[in-house]
Amino acid sequence: MRAMDRFMAWRGRLVAAVAALAATVVFAPAAYASAVWLQVATGANFTCAIAEDGTLWCWGRNDHGQLGVGDTVDRAIPAQVGTDDSWASLSLGYSHACGLTTDGTRWCWGRNTDGQLGLGDLDDRAEPATAPGEVTWQSVSAGGYHTCGVSVAARLYCWGTNEFGRLGVGDTVGRAAPALVGTAWASVSAGLNHTCGLRTDGNRYCWGLNADGQLGLGDSTTRTRPIRVVNEGAWRSLAAGEFFSCGIRADGRMFCWGNNSEGALGVGDFTSRQSPAQVSSATNWAVVSAAGLQACAVLTTGTRFCWGWNAFGQLGIGDTTSRNAPRRLNGEGAWSAVQTGATHTCGIRVSGALFCWGDNSYGQLGLGDTARRLRPAAVA
């Protein structure tokens, strides 16, 4: 069965399961309510965010300890992860999370059946864990069941499952510890079965599964090492989703490529693309996030747009109708960040206020209940 077929089957099971779900979730009031949030990250059914004081908070599904709070009980409200107040960044995968503290130390927790925590074993962790003696990290990106990171020395490492060659090391053998991919890397984005990254010269490279053209190389051939397309021009950022990818060029234009069955490419149709296709005519895109079969992005003006699959209201535009072109919700305030997960999305306004919307079956919206929201709802 093709990877996309497996995903569509999973999606069908997910819709049915959510309709009948009666999850056991903690609804107790949060011990802390932040008025200003610095960063938010979304996983399959859970969310984490860094507050203005540098503390880390997580909520939602916790079957593998992915909330990092020391147990496997779901939370419908933000729960603090440890007592550290030096968190700098974080990234969430399907059921695992990784984050960096201000000193460049990497911490990972949650599901580890494929070695995606990069700790040298396959044991789940219910609290953040680190591997002593590692390099100092600049950034980390958690994919479905693998993770990649860039060191301050611009070295790219990947670890976890390596089906389809998503680790970029030239084979399909999984790694339970960081494996060096190469040097002179600026950033990386890990998707479900593929990975994309930017070199320090701004060139785009992608590798892994390519059945739907998600590598953007003009074909559907899977790659086990980073491959670039010549003469593309420089890129500013990339976002690898499940079966598609998006990126923002240095000139502010946005492009998407790969599977388009739900309109995730935002180009106004449902035809998949093997090469980057421009999204709208705007030249002032600031950030983009891709996950599931949907994407969200913010202009430099702070206006938020979302498009693609919308069965759970994850586009945050007031309904559950999928869109094949960027749509906005009129009357919103300005946004500084947006992150979309498998079936829910969260964003931070320029004021620092945190909002979430979409599926809430496990309390992943952090609102104290499990009712879905079709529009952005404020998280305390």
Short mmCIF file of C-alpha atoms in Angstrom, two decimals:
data_model
loop_
_atom_site.label_atom_id
_atom_site.label_comp_id
_atom_site.label_asym_id
_atom_site.label_seq_id
_atom_site.Cartn_x
_atom_site.Cartn_y
_atom_site.Cartn_z
CA MET A 1 0.00 0.00 0.00
CA ARG A 2 1.34 3.43 -0.95
CA ALA A 3 2.22 5.79 1.87
CA MET A 4 -0.52 8.19 0.72
CA ASP A 5 -3.07 5.36 0.75
CA ARG A 6 -2.03 4.51 4.30
CA PHE A 7 -2.47 8.14 5.28
CA MET A 8 -5.94 8.36 3.72
CA ALA A 9 -6.95 5.17 5.54
CA TRP A 10 -5.60 6.64 8.78
CA ARG A 11 -7.53 9.84 8.13
CA GLY A 12 -10.76 7.88 7.72
CA ARG A 13 -10.15 6.01 10.94
CA LEU A 14 -9.34 9.27 12.70
CA VAL A 15 -12.58 10.93 11.67
CA ALA A 16 -14.58 7.90 12.85
CA ALA A 17 -12.66 7.61 16.11
CA VAL A 18 -13.03 11.28 16.98
CA ALA A 19 -16.78 11.11 16.42
CA ALA A 20 -17.08 8.39 19.06
CA LEU A 21 -14.28 9.49 21.38
CA ALA A 22 -14.84 9.83 25.11
CA ALA A 23 -11.29 10.49 26.23
CA THR A 24 -10.10 10.69 29.82
CA VAL A 25 -8.64 14.16 30.12
CA VAL A 26 -7.49 16.36 33.01
CA PHE A 27 -9.67 19.49 33.11
CA ALA A 28 -8.27 21.08 36.29
CA PRO A 29 -7.44 24.81 36.12
CA ALA A 30 -3.97 25.70 34.91
CA ALA A 31 -1.46 26.62 37.60
CA TYR A 32 -0.25 29.51 35.44
CA ALA A 33 -1.87 31.70 32.84
CA SER A 34 0.48 33.62 30.55
CA ALA A 35 -0.59 36.83 28.90
CA VAL A 36 2.38 36.69 26.55
CA TRP A 37 3.61 33.61 24.69
CA LEU A 38 6.84 33.53 22.72
CA GLN A 39 6.49 30.35 20.64
CA VAL A 40 3.93 27.62 19.98
CA ALA A 41 4.33 24.19 18.34
CA THR A 42 1.66 21.68 17.32
CA GLY A 43 1.93 17.88 17.02
CA ALA A 44 -0.58 15.24 15.99
CA ASN A 45 -2.92 15.76 18.96
CA PHE A 46 -0.93 17.87 21.39
CA THR A 47 0.51 21.35 21.74
CA CYS A 48 3.43 22.97 23.55
CA ALA A 49 4.32 26.62 24.01
CA ILE A 50 7.01 28.76 25.61
CA ALA A 51 5.79 31.53 27.92
CA GLU A 52 7.36 34.97 28.24
CA ASP A 53 9.29 33.89 31.34
CA GLY A 54 11.00 31.04 29.46
CA THR A 55 8.92 28.25 30.99
CA LEU A 56 7.53 25.42 28.85
CA TRP A 57 3.90 24.30 28.88
CA CYS A 58 2.22 21.38 27.07
CA TRP A 59 -1.32 20.01 26.73
CA GLY A 60 -3.42 17.51 24.77
CA ARG A 61 -2.78 13.83 24.13
CA ASN A 62 -0.18 12.16 26.32
CA ASP A 63 -0.27 8.41 25.58
CA HIS A 64 3.51 8.27 25.07
CA GLY A 65 4.45 10.93 27.60
CA GLN A 66 4.75 13.55 24.85
CA LEU A 67 3.59 16.31 27.22
CA GLY A 68 6.78 15.82 29.22
CA VAL A 69 5.06 16.08 32.60
CA GLY A 70 6.10 12.69 33.98
CA ASP A 71 2.95 10.66 33.28
CA THR A 72 0.69 9.57 30.40
CA VAL A 73 -2.50 11.41 31.38
CA ASP A 74 -4.04 13.71 28.76
CA ARG A 75 -4.39 17.40 29.66
CA ALA A 76 -7.01 19.87 28.42
CA ILE A 77 -5.19 22.82 29.99
CA PRO A 78 -1.54 23.91 29.83
CA ALA A 79 0.69 21.94 32.21
CA GLN A 80 4.20 23.11 33.03
CA VAL A 81 7.07 20.90 31.89
CA GLY A 82 9.55 20.77 34.75
CA THR A 83 10.71 24.01 36.35
CA ASP A 84 13.30 25.20 33.82
CA ASP A 85 12.83 28.78 32.65
CA SER A 86 15.44 28.81 29.90
CA TRP A 87 13.55 27.24 27.00
CA ALA A 88 14.43 28.85 23.67
CA SER A 89 12.65 26.81 20.97
CA LEU A 90 10.69 23.62 20.40
CA SER A 91 9.25 21.35 17.70
CA LEU A 92 6.64 18.60 17.89
CA GLY A 93 6.30 15.39 15.88
CA TYR A 94 3.39 12.94 15.83
CA SER A 95 3.91 11.75 19.40
CA HIS A 96 7.28 13.17 20.43
CA ALA A 97 8.76 16.55 21.14
CA CYS A 98 12.19 18.16 21.11
CA GLY A 99 13.30 21.53 22.39
CA LEU A 100 16.39 23.62 22.97
CA THR A 101 17.36 25.59 26.04
CA THR A 102 19.21 28.89 25.76
CA ASP A 103 22.60 27.18 26.15
CA GLY A 104 21.98 25.09 23.00
CA THR A 105 21.26 21.84 24.84
CA ARG A 106 18.81 19.49 23.08
CA TRP A 107 16.03 17.83 25.07
CA CYS A 108 13.54 15.28 23.66
CA TRP A 109 10.63 13.32 25.14
CA GLY A 110 7.59 11.22 24.23
CA ARG A 111 7.42 8.31 21.82
CA ASN A 112 10.73 6.69 20.95
CA THR A 113 9.85 3.41 19.21
CA ASP A 114 11.94 4.45 16.20
CA GLY A 115 14.73 6.23 18.05
CA GLN A 116 13.25 9.64 17.19
CA LEU A 117 14.37 11.06 20.54
CA GLY A 118 18.00 10.53 19.53
CA LEU A 119 19.05 9.20 22.93
CA GLY A 120 20.68 5.98 21.76
CA ASP A 121 17.79 3.66 22.68
CA LEU A 122 14.12 2.97 21.87
CA ASP A 123 12.58 3.75 25.26
CA ASP A 124 9.79 6.32 25.58
CA ARG A 125 10.41 9.27 27.91
CA ALA A 126 7.69 11.02 29.93
CA GLU A 127 10.03 13.89 30.81
CA PRO A 128 12.63 15.82 28.81
CA ALA A 129 15.88 13.87 28.41
CA THR A 130 19.22 14.82 26.91
CA ALA A 131 22.26 12.96 25.62
CA PRO A 132 25.41 14.17 27.44
CA GLY A 133 28.35 15.30 25.36
CA GLU A 134 26.37 16.35 22.29
CA VAL A 135 27.12 19.28 20.02
CA THR A 136 25.63 22.69 20.76
CA TRP A 137 22.42 23.04 18.78
CA GLN A 138 21.04 25.97 16.80
CA SER A 139 17.68 24.44 15.82
CA VAL A 140 15.72 21.19 15.89
CA SER A 141 12.77 19.91 13.83
CA ALA A 142 10.60 16.93 14.85
CA GLY A 143 8.92 15.04 12.00
CA GLY A 144 6.43 12.19 12.12
CA TYR A 145 8.82 9.57 13.46
CA HIS A 146 12.20 11.15 12.86
CA THR A 147 13.98 14.30 13.93
CA CYS A 148 16.67 16.54 12.48
CA GLY A 149 18.72 19.38 13.88
CA VAL A 150 21.37 21.92 12.92
CA SER A 151 24.32 22.61 15.22
CA VAL A 152 25.81 26.05 15.83
CA ALA A 153 28.65 24.85 13.59
CA ALA A 154 26.10 24.51 10.72
CA ARG A 155 26.26 20.70 10.73
CA LEU A 156 23.03 18.85 9.93
CA TYR A 157 22.12 15.69 11.86
CA CYS A 158 19.07 13.40 11.60
CA TRP A 159 17.85 10.40 13.60
CA GLY A 160 14.87 8.06 14.02
CA THR A 161 13.12 5.92 11.44
CA ASN A 162 14.76 5.97 8.03
CA GLU A 163 12.12 4.42 5.80
CA PHE A 164 12.34 6.01 2.35
CA GLY A 165 15.71 7.53 3.29
CA ARG A 166 14.23 10.46 5.17
CA LEU A 167 17.38 10.83 7.31
CA GLY A 168 19.41 11.75 4.24
CA VAL A 169 22.40 9.54 5.07
CA GLY A 170 22.35 7.44 1.89
CA ASP A 171 20.56 4.35 3.19
CA THR A 172 17.30 3.28 4.84
CA VAL A 173 18.69 2.09 8.17
CA GLY A 174 17.19 3.79 11.21
CA ARG A 175 19.34 5.64 13.73
CA ALA A 176 18.71 6.00 17.47
CA ALA A 177 21.34 8.73 17.79
CA PRO A 178 22.12 11.80 15.65
CA ALA A 179 23.79 10.89 12.33
CA LEU A 180 25.73 13.52 10.40
CA VAL A 181 24.12 14.45 7.07
CA GLY A 182 26.50 17.21 6.04
CA THR A 183 27.95 20.65 6.69
CA ALA A 184 27.06 24.26 5.80
CA TRP A 185 23.36 23.94 6.66
CA ALA A 186 21.22 26.86 7.84
CA SER A 187 17.88 25.22 8.70
CA VAL A 188 15.87 21.99 8.37
CA SER A 189 12.21 20.95 8.35
CA ALA A 190 11.24 17.31 9.01
CA GLY A 191 7.92 16.12 7.57
CA LEU A 192 6.19 12.75 7.80
CA ASN A 193 8.26 10.72 5.32
CA HIS A 194 10.53 13.38 3.87
CA THR A 195 12.80 16.22 4.91
CA CYS A 196 13.79 19.56 3.41
CA GLY A 197 16.58 21.90 4.40
CA LEU A 198 18.38 25.09 3.43
CA ARG A 199 22.11 25.38 2.98
CA THR A 200 23.91 28.50 4.16
CA ASP A 201 23.89 29.77 0.56
CA GLY A 202 20.06 29.72 0.51
CA ASN A 203 19.74 26.71 -1.79
CA ARG A 204 16.92 24.23 -1.12
CA TYR A 205 17.52 20.50 -0.71
CA CYS A 206 14.93 17.75 -0.08
CA TRP A 207 15.11 13.99 0.44
CA GLY A 208 13.03 10.96 1.45
CA LEU A 209 9.69 9.78 0.06
CA ASN A 210 8.71 11.48 -3.19
CA ALA A 211 5.70 9.51 -4.45
CA ASP A 212 3.61 12.70 -4.59
CA GLY A 213 6.39 15.03 -5.70
CA GLN A 214 6.84 16.41 -2.16
CA LEU A 215 10.57 16.83 -2.74
CA GLY A 216 9.87 19.37 -5.48
CA LEU A 217 12.48 17.93 -7.82
CA GLY A 218 10.30 17.57 -10.90
CA ASP A 219 9.80 13.81 -10.54
CA SER A 220 8.47 11.17 -8.14
CA THR A 221 11.72 9.36 -7.39
CA THR A 222 12.51 8.79 -3.71
CA ARG A 223 15.95 10.05 -2.57
CA THR A 224 18.13 8.87 0.32
CA ARG A 225 20.44 11.89 0.20
CA PRO A 226 19.80 15.65 -0.06
CA ILE A 227 19.11 16.73 -3.65
CA ARG A 228 18.76 20.28 -4.96
CA VAL A 229 17.26 21.82 -8.06
CA VAL A 230 19.68 24.18 -9.76
CA ASN A 231 18.77 27.77 -10.66
CA GLU A 232 15.86 27.99 -8.22
CA GLY A 233 17.15 31.06 -6.46
CA ALA A 234 17.57 31.57 -2.73
CA TRP A 235 15.00 30.51 -0.16
CA ARG A 236 14.26 32.06 3.24
CA SER A 237 12.36 29.21 4.94
CA LEU A 238 10.85 25.77 4.29
CA ALA A 239 7.99 23.75 5.81
CA ALA A 240 7.71 20.00 5.15
CA GLY A 241 4.20 18.62 5.68
CA GLU A 242 2.90 15.07 5.38
CA PHE A 243 2.85 14.64 1.60
CA PHE A 244 3.61 18.16 0.45
CA SER A 245 5.99 21.02 1.18
CA CYS A 246 5.94 24.80 1.11
CA GLY A 247 8.61 27.46 1.23
CA ILE A 248 9.17 31.20 1.11
CA ARG A 249 11.73 32.56 -1.33
CA ALA A 250 14.17 35.31 -0.42
CA ASP A 251 12.00 37.75 -2.39
CA GLY A 252 8.94 37.04 -0.20
CA ARG A 253 7.04 34.87 -2.67
CA MET A 254 5.62 31.56 -1.43
CA PHE A 255 5.58 28.23 -3.28
CA CYS A 256 4.13 24.79 -2.49
CA TRP A 257 4.53 21.37 -4.12
CA GLY A 258 3.50 17.72 -3.69
CA ASN A 259 0.11 16.16 -2.98
CA ASN A 260 -2.84 18.46 -3.60
CA SER A 261 -5.84 16.15 -3.08
CA GLU A 262 -7.27 18.51 -0.44
CA GLY A 263 -5.98 21.77 -1.91
CA ALA A 264 -2.93 21.89 0.39
CA LEU A 265 -0.82 23.60 -2.26
CA GLY A 266 -3.10 26.64 -2.22
CA VAL A 267 -2.93 27.15 -5.98
CA GLY A 268 -6.68 27.13 -6.68
CA ASP A 269 -7.08 23.54 -7.88
CA PHE A 270 -6.60 19.95 -6.69
CA THR A 271 -3.82 18.94 -9.08
CA SER A 272 -0.62 17.71 -7.44
CA ARG A 273 2.69 19.30 -8.44
CA GLN A 274 6.20 17.82 -8.64
CA SER A 275 7.80 21.26 -8.79
CA PRO A 276 7.21 24.42 -6.72
CA ALA A 277 4.06 26.33 -7.71
CA GLN A 278 3.52 29.91 -6.58
CA VAL A 279 0.79 30.54 -4.00
CA SER A 280 -1.11 33.76 -4.81
CA SER A 281 0.67 36.84 -6.14
CA ALA A 282 1.74 38.17 -2.74
CA THR A 283 5.42 38.99 -2.30
CA ASN A 284 5.38 39.68 1.44
CA TRP A 285 4.94 36.28 3.08
CA ALA A 286 6.64 36.11 6.48
CA VAL A 287 6.08 32.58 7.84
CA VAL A 288 4.48 29.32 6.65
CA SER A 289 3.55 26.09 8.43
CA ALA A 290 2.60 22.80 6.73
CA ALA A 291 1.17 19.65 8.34
CA GLY A 292 -1.52 17.05 7.69
CA LEU A 293 -2.96 18.10 4.35
CA GLN A 294 -3.26 21.79 5.16
CA ALA A 295 -1.07 24.85 5.52
CA CYS A 296 -1.21 28.26 7.17
CA ALA A 297 0.90 31.36 6.59
CA VAL A 298 1.19 34.96 7.74
CA LEU A 299 1.99 38.05 5.69
CA THR A 300 4.41 40.70 6.93
CA THR A 301 1.30 42.77 7.67
CA GLY A 302 0.21 40.16 10.24
CA THR A 303 -2.70 38.81 8.19
CA ARG A 304 -3.25 35.04 8.61
CA PHE A 305 -4.27 32.74 5.76
CA CYS A 306 -4.98 28.98 5.82
CA TRP A 307 -5.91 26.45 3.12
CA GLY A 308 -6.27 22.71 2.44
CA TRP A 309 -8.01 20.02 4.47
CA ASN A 310 -10.56 21.42 6.94
CA ALA A 311 -12.62 18.48 8.25
CA PHE A 312 -12.00 19.55 11.87
CA GLY A 313 -12.08 23.31 11.35
CA GLN A 314 -8.28 23.47 11.47
CA LEU A 315 -8.24 26.32 8.95
CA GLY A 316 -9.95 28.53 11.53
CA ILE A 317 -12.29 30.24 9.09
CA GLY A 318 -15.61 29.31 10.71
CA ASP A 319 -16.56 26.11 8.84
CA THR A 320 -15.32 22.63 7.91
CA THR A 321 -15.07 23.08 4.15
CA SER A 322 -11.66 22.44 2.61
CA ARG A 323 -10.14 25.26 0.54
CA ASN A 324 -7.73 25.07 -2.40
CA ALA A 325 -6.58 28.68 -2.09
CA PRO A 326 -5.56 30.84 0.90
CA ARG A 327 -8.51 32.05 2.98
CA ARG A 328 -8.58 34.53 5.84
CA LEU A 329 -11.04 35.21 8.65
CA ASN A 330 -12.12 38.85 8.47
CA GLY A 331 -11.82 40.98 11.57
CA GLU A 332 -8.88 39.15 13.14
CA GLY A 333 -6.02 40.92 14.85
CA ALA A 334 -2.47 40.77 13.55
CA TRP A 335 -0.51 37.53 13.93
CA SER A 336 3.21 36.98 14.49
CA ALA A 337 3.24 33.17 14.23
CA VAL A 338 1.06 30.21 13.22
CA GLN A 339 1.63 26.45 13.54
CA THR A 340 -0.67 23.79 12.11
CA GLY A 341 -0.66 20.18 13.33
CA ALA A 342 -2.40 17.05 12.05
CA THR A 343 -5.94 18.33 12.72
CA HIS A 344 -5.56 21.52 14.78
CA THR A 345 -3.77 24.84 14.52
CA CYS A 346 -2.44 27.44 16.95
CA GLY A 347 -1.10 30.94 16.49
CA ILE A 348 0.29 33.88 18.43
CA ARG A 349 -0.98 37.42 17.92
CA VAL A 350 1.47 40.34 17.86
CA SER A 351 0.25 41.10 21.38
CA GLY A 352 1.63 37.74 22.53
CA ALA A 353 -1.84 36.24 23.05
CA LEU A 354 -2.14 32.55 22.13
CA PHE A 355 -5.08 31.12 20.18
CA CYS A 356 -5.91 27.57 19.03
CA TRP A 357 -8.63 26.05 16.83
CA GLY A 358 -9.72 22.83 15.10
CA ASP A 359 -9.89 19.32 16.56
CA ASN A 360 -9.91 19.19 20.36
CA SER A 361 -10.59 15.51 21.06
CA TYR A 362 -7.68 15.26 23.51
CA GLY A 363 -7.78 18.81 24.83
CA GLN A 364 -5.05 19.91 22.41
CA LEU A 365 -6.55 23.39 22.16
CA GLY A 366 -5.83 24.00 25.85
CA LEU A 367 -9.26 25.44 26.57
CA GLY A 368 -10.29 23.17 29.45
CA ASP A 369 -12.69 21.03 27.39
CA THR A 370 -12.72 18.73 24.35
CA ALA A 371 -15.07 20.67 22.07
CA ARG A 372 -13.69 21.58 18.67
CA ARG A 373 -13.45 25.22 17.61
CA LEU A 374 -13.97 26.49 14.07
CA ARG A 375 -12.46 29.89 14.86
CA PRO A 376 -9.44 30.94 16.94
CA ALA A 377 -10.10 30.63 20.69
CA ALA A 378 -7.88 32.27 23.31
CA VAL A 379 -5.71 30.03 25.50
CA ALA A 380 -5.19 31.36 29.04
#
